[in-house]
Coordinates of C-alpha atoms in Angstrom, one line a residue:
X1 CA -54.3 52.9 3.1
X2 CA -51.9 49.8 3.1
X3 CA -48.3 50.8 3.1
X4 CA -46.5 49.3 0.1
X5 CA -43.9 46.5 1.0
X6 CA -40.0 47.6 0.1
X7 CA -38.4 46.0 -3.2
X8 CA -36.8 42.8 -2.2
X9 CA -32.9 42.3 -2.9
X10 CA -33.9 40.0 -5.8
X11 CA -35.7 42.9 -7.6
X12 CA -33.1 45.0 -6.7
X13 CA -30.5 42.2 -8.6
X14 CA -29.2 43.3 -12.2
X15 CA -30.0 40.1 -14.6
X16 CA -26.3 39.7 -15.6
X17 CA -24.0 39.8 -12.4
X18 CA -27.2 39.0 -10.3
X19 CA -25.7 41.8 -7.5
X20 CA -27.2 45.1 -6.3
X21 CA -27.6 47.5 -9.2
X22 CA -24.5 50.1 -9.5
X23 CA -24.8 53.0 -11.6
X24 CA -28.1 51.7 -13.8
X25 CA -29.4 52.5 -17.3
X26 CA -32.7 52.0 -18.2
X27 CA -33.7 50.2 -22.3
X28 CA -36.2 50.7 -24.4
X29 CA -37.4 48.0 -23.5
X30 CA -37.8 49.1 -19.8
X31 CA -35.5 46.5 -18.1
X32 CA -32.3 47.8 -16.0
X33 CA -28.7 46.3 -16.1
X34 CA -25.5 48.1 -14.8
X35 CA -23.9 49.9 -17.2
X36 CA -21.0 48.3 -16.8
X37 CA -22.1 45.1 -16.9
X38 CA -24.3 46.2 -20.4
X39 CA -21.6 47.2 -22.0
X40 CA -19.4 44.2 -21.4
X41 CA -22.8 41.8 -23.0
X42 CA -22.7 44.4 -25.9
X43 CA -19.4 43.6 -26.7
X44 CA -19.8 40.0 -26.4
X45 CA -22.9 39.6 -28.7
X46 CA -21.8 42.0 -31.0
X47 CA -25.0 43.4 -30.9
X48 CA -27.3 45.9 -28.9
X49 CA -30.0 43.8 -27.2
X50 CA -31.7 43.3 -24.3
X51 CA -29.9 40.9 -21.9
X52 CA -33.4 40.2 -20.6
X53 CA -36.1 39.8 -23.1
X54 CA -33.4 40.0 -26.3
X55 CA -35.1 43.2 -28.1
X56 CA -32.9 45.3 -30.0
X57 CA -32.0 48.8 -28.4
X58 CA -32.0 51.8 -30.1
X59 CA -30.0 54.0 -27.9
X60 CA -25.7 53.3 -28.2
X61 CA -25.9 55.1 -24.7
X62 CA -29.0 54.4 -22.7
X63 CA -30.2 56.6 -19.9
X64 CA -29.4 56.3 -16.3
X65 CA -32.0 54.9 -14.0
X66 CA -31.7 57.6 -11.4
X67 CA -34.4 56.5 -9.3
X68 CA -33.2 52.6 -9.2
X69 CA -29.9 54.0 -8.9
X70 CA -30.7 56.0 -5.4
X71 CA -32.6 53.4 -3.4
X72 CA -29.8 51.1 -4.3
X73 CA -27.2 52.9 -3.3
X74 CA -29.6 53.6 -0.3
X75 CA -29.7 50.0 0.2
X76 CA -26.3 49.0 0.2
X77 CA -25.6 51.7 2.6
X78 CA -27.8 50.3 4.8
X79 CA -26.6 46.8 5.0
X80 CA -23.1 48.9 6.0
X81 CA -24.6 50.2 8.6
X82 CA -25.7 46.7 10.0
X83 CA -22.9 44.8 9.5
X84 CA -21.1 47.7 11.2
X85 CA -23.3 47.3 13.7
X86 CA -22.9 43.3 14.2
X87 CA -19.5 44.0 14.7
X88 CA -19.7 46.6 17.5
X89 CA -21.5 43.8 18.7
X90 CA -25.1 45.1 18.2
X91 CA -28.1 43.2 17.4
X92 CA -29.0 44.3 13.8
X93 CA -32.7 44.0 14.8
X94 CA -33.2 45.9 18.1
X95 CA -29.6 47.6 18.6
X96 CA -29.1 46.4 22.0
X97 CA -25.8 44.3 23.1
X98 CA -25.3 40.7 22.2
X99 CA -25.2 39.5 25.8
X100 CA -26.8 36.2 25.6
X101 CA -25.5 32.9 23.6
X102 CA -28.8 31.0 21.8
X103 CA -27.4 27.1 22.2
X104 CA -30.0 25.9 20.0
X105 CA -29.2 28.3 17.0
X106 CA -25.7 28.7 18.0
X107 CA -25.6 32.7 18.0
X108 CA -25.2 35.6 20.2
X109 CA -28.5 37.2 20.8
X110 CA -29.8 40.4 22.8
X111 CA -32.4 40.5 25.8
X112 CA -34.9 41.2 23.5
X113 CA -34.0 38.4 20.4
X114 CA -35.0 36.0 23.7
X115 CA -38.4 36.2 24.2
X116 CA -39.4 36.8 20.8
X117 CA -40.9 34.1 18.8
X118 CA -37.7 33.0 17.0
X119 CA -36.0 31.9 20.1
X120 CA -39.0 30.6 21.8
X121 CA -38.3 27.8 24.6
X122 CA -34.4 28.0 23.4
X123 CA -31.8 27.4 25.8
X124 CA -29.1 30.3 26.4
X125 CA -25.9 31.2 28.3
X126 CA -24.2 34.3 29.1
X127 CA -22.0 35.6 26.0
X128 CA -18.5 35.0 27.9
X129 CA -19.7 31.8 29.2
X130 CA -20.0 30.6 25.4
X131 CA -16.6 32.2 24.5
X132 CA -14.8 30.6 27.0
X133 CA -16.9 27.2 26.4
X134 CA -16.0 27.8 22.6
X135 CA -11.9 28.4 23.4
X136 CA -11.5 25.6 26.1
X137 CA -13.5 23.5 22.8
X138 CA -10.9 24.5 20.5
X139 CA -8.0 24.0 22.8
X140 CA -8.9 20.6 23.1
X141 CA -9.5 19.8 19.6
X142 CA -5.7 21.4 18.9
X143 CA -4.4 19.4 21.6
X144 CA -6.5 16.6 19.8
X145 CA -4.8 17.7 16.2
X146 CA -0.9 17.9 17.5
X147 CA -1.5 14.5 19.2
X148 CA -2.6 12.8 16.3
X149 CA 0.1 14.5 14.0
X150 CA 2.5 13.2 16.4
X151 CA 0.5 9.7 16.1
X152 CA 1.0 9.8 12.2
X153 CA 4.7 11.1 12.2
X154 CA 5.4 7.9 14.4
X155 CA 3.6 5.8 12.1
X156 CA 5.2 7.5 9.3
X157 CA 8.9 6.5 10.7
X158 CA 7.7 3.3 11.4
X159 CA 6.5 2.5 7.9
X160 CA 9.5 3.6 6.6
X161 CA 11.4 0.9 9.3
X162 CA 9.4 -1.6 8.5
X163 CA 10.3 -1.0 4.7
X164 CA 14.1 -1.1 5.5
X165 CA 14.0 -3.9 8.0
X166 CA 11.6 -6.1 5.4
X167 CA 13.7 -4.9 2.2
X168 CA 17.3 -6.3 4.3
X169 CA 15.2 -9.2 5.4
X170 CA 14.3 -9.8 1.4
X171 CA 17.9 -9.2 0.4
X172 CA 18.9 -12.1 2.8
X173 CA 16.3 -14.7 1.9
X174 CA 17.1 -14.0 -2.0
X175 CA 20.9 -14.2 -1.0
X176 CA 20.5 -17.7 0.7
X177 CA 18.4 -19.2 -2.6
X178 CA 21.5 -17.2 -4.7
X179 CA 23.9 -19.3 -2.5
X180 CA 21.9 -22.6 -2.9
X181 CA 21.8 -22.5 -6.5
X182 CA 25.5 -21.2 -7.0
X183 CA 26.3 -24.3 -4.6
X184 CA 24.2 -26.3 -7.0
X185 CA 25.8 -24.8 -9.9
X186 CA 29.4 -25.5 -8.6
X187 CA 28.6 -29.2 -8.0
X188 CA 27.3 -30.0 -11.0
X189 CA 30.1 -28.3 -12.7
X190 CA 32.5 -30.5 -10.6
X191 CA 30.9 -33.7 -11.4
X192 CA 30.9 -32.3 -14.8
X193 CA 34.5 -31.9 -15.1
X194 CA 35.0 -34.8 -13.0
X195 CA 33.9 -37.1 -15.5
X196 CA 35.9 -35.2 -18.1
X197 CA 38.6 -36.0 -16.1
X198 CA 38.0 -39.6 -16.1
X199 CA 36.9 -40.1 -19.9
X200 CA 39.9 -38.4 -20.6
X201 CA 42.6 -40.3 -18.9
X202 CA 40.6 -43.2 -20.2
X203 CA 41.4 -41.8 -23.6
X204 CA 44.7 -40.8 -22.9
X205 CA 45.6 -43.7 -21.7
X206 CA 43.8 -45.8 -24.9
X207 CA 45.6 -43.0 -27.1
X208 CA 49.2 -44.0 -25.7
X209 CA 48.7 -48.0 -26.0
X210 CA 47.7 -46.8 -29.7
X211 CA 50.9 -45.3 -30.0
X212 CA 53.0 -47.9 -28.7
X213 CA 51.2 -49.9 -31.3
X214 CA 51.8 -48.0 -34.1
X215 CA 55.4 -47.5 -33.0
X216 CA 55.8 -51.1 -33.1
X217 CA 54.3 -51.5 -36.6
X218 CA 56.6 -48.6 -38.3
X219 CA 59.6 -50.7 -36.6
X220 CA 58.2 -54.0 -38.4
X221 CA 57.5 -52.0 -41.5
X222 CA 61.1 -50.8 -41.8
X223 CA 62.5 -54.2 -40.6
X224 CA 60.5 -55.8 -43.8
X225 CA 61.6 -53.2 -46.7
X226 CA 65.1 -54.0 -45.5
X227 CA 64.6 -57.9 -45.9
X228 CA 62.9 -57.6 -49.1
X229 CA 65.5 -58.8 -50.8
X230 CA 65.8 -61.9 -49.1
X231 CA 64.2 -65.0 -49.5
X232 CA 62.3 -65.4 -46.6
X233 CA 60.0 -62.3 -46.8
X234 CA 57.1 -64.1 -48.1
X235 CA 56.8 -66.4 -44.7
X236 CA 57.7 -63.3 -42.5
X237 CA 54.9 -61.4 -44.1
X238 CA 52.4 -64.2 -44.2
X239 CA 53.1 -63.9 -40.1
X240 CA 52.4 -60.3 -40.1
X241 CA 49.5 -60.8 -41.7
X242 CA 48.0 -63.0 -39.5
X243 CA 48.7 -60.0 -36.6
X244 CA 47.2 -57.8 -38.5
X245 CA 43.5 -59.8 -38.5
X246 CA 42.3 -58.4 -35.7
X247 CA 40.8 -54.8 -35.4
X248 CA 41.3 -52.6 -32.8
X249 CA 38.8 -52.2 -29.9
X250 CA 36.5 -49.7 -29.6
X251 CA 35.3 -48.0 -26.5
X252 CA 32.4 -47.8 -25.2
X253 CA 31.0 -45.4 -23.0
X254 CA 33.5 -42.9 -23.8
X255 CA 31.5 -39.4 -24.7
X256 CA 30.5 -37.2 -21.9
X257 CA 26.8 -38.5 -20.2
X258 CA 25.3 -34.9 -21.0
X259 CA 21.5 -36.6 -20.4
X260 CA 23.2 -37.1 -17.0
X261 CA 24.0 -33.4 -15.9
X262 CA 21.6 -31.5 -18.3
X263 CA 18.3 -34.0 -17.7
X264 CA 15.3 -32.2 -15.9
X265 CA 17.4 -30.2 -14.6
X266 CA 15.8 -27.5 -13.3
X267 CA 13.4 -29.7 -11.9
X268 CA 15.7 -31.8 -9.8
X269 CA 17.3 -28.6 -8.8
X270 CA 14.1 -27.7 -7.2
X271 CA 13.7 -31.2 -5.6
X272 CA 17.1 -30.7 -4.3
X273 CA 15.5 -26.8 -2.5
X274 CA 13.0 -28.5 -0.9
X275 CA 15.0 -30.0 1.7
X276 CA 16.1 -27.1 2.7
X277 CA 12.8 -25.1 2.2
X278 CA 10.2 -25.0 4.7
X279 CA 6.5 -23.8 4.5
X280 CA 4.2 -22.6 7.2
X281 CA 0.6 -22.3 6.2
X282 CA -0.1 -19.7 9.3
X283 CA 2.3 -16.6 9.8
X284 CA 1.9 -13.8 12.0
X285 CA 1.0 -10.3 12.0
X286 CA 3.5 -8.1 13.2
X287 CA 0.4 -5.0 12.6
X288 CA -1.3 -7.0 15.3
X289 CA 1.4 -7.6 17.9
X290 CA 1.0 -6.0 21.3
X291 CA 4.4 -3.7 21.6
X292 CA 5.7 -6.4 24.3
X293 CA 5.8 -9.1 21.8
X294 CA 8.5 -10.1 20.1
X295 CA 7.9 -12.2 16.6
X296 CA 11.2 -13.9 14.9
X297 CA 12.2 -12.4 12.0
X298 CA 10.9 -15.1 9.9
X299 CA 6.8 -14.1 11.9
X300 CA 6.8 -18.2 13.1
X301 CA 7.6 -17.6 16.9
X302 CA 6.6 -15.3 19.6
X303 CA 7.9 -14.3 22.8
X304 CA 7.0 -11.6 25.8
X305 CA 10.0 -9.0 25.3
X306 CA 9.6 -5.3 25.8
X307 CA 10.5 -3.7 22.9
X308 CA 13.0 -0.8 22.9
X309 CA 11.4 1.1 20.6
X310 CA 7.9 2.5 20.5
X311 CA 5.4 1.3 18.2
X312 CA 2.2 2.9 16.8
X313 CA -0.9 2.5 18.4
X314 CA -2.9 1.3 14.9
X315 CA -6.4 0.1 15.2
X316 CA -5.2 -3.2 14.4
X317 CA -3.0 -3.7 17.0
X318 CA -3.5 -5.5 20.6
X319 CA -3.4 -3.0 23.2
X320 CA -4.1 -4.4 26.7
X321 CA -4.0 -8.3 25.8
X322 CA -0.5 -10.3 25.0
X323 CA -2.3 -11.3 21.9
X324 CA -1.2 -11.5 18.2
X325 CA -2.9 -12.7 15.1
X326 CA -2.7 -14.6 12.0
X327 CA -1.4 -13.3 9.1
X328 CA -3.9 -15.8 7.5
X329 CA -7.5 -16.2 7.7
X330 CA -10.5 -18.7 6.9
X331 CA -14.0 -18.7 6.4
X332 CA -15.1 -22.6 7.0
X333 CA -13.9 -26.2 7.4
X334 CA -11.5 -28.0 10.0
X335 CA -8.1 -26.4 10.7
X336 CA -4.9 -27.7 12.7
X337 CA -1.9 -26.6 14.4
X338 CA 0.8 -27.7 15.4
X339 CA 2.3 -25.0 18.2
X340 CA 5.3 -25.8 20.2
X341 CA 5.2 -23.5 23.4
X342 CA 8.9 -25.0 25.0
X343 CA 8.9 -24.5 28.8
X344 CA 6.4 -21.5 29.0
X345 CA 3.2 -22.5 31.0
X346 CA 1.3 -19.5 30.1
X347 CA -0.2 -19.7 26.4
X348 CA -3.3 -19.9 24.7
X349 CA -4.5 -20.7 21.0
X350 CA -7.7 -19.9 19.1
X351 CA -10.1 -17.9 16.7
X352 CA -11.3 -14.6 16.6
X353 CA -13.3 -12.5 14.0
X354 CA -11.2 -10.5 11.7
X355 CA -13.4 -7.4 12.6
X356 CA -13.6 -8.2 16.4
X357 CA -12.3 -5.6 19.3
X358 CA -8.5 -5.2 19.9
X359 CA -8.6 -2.6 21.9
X360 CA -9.2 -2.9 25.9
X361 CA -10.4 -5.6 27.9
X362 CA -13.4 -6.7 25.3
X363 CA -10.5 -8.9 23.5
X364 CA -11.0 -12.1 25.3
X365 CA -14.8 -11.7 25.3
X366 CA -14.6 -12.2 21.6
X367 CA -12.0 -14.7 20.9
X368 CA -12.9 -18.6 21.4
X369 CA -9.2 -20.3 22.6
X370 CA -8.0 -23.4 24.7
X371 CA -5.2 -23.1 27.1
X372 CA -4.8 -27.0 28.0
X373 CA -4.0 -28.5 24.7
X374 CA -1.3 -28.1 22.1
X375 CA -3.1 -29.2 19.3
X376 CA -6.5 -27.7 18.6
X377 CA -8.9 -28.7 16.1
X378 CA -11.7 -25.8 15.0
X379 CA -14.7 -26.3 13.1
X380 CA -16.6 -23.1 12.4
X381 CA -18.4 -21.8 9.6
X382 CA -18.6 -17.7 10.5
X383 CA -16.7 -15.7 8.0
X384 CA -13.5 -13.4 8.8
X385 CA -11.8 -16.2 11.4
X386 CA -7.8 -15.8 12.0
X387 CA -5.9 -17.6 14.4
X388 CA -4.5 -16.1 17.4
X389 CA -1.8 -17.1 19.5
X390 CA -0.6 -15.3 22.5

């Protein structure tokens, strides 16, 4: 007679929390749910129905499921009993001592768990050997995690450097264009009043030889109504008459020349900045810099200095090479420089990929330079090329 295979977990699962049946009642309909977890669907539908197949029960109180109930409870008493055993350090399937480590399945094992079937041709180590192996693993890997938080809170200071030391370096170019145009401002304002000054002493001046002239004609005015009476009026007026035929003179050029000061002006202003502007088409990248460079504040010059303070080993910076790139890149055509290198007789000039090595002594393997010539001409139609300059 074949023995009768043991309900699987699944059948022993209620259909609504999908756990081992506790405390059981049985439907009409003969499907099982926890009571508790019955009454909670009751109360949801508003309705007394099957959670399985839907049907209506009869019964407010359905029956318990003794049987269901016991090799449950039988079951879950069990799987206590094995998990209590795993962690006496028992094998759950043959009760003997975990002594062995399977590497290929990465779990302790007994004598016996190694030559069955499972473990087959598996490699294995003693259970202490593993511990220790797993310990020195996870030492390493937190000596790993402190040095690279100690990596990140130096990259954190230094970003927040960098922001300061770019934001003053900001401030200070703005303030020189500020003090350009307010020294624009101020001598167009004095050539401005300048002319005011001439065109009105020009006027003043017209203004007073007016007034001399109208002094002088009140005089001759008051001089004739006291000669009316006599007999020569007639011929003294027919001479003041004849000085009175001519107009006075206008001025010309007078008014303030606004077209002068107010003409394109904002355009000549910014003629006026580019003499003291300069552009460089290729900067460089201070991200890139091995920490014994130096760059100028303004990134146009480089020099071998060792830096007081430390800087963060990023993957885009030079590590074993004096080497420092571009800040801008190409993908094709013919480019120039013109690189003045003063006394030093140690330099060199090229191209390198964008996504080439930086670390290590792979660099120069990867970067095409000239070391005899200060101007040097590149044609090369790869993609990702920066200058470098070191």
């Amino acid at each position: 007679m074949t023995a009768r295979n043991p309900l699987s977990e699944e059948e022993l699962s209620c259909p609504v929390c999908c756990d081992i049946f506790r405390d059981p009642v049985v439907l009409s309909c003969s499907h099982s749910v926890c009571k508790t977890c019955l009454q909670k669907f009751w109360e949801t539908k508003g309705s007394r129905e099957c959670p399985v197949c839907r049907r209506r029960s009869s019964r407010e109180l359905p029956p318990s499921n003794l049987v269901l109930k016991n090799v449950c409870e039988a079951l879950l008493e069990s799987r206590s009993q094995r998990s209590s055993a795993g962690s006496e350090g028992l094998c759950v399937l043959h009760n003997e001592k975990l002594k062995l480590f399977c590497l290929d399945d990465q779990q302790p094992v007994c004598v016996v768990c190694q030559t069955s079937k499972k473990h087959k041709s598996h490699d294995f180590c003693p259970v202490d050997e593993a511990v220790t192996e797993f310990k020195v693993g996870h030492v390493k890997y937190f000596e790993m995690l402190n040095e690279a938080k100690r990596d990140y809170d130096q990259t954190a200071a230094h970003i927040k450097t960098q922001a300061q030391h770019t934001e003053r370096q900001i401030k200070e170019e703005f303030e020189k264009l500020h003090q350009f145009l307010r020294d624009e401002e101020a001598a167009r304002i004095a050539a401005l009043k300048e002319e005011e000054e001439q065109k009105g002493q020009m006027m003043r001046r017209k203004i007073e030889e007016m007034n001399g002239e109208i002094s002088a004609l009140s005089d001759t005015i008051r001089n004739i109504e006291k000669e009316m009476e006599a007999e020569d009026v007639l011929m003294k007026g027919e001479d003041l008459h004849e000085d009175l035929s001519t107009d006075p003179e206008k001025t010309s050029g007078a008014l303030i020349n606004v077209g002068k000061h107010l003409s394109n002006l904002k355009f000549r202003v910014w003629e006026n900045m580019q003499e003291v502007l300069q552009y460089t088409p290729v900067t460089l990248d201070p991200n890139t810099a091995h920490p014994d460079l130096h760059l100028s504040d303004d990134l146009t010059a480089v020099e071998i200095r060792e830096q007081s303070s430390s800087l963060p080993d990023n993957p885009e910076r030079f590590d074993k090479w004096w080497s420092v790139l571009g800040s801008e890149g190409f993908n094709s055509g013919i480019h120039c420089w013109d690189v003045q290198v003063g006394d030093s007789e140690n330099w060199s000039l090229g191209v390198t990929t964008e996504s080439g090595p930086r670390k290590g002594n792979s660099v120069r393997g990867s970067v095409w330079s000239s070391a005899v010539v200060q101007r040097l001409i590149v044609k090369n139609r790869q993609s990702d090329f920066c200058g470098v300059c070191a």
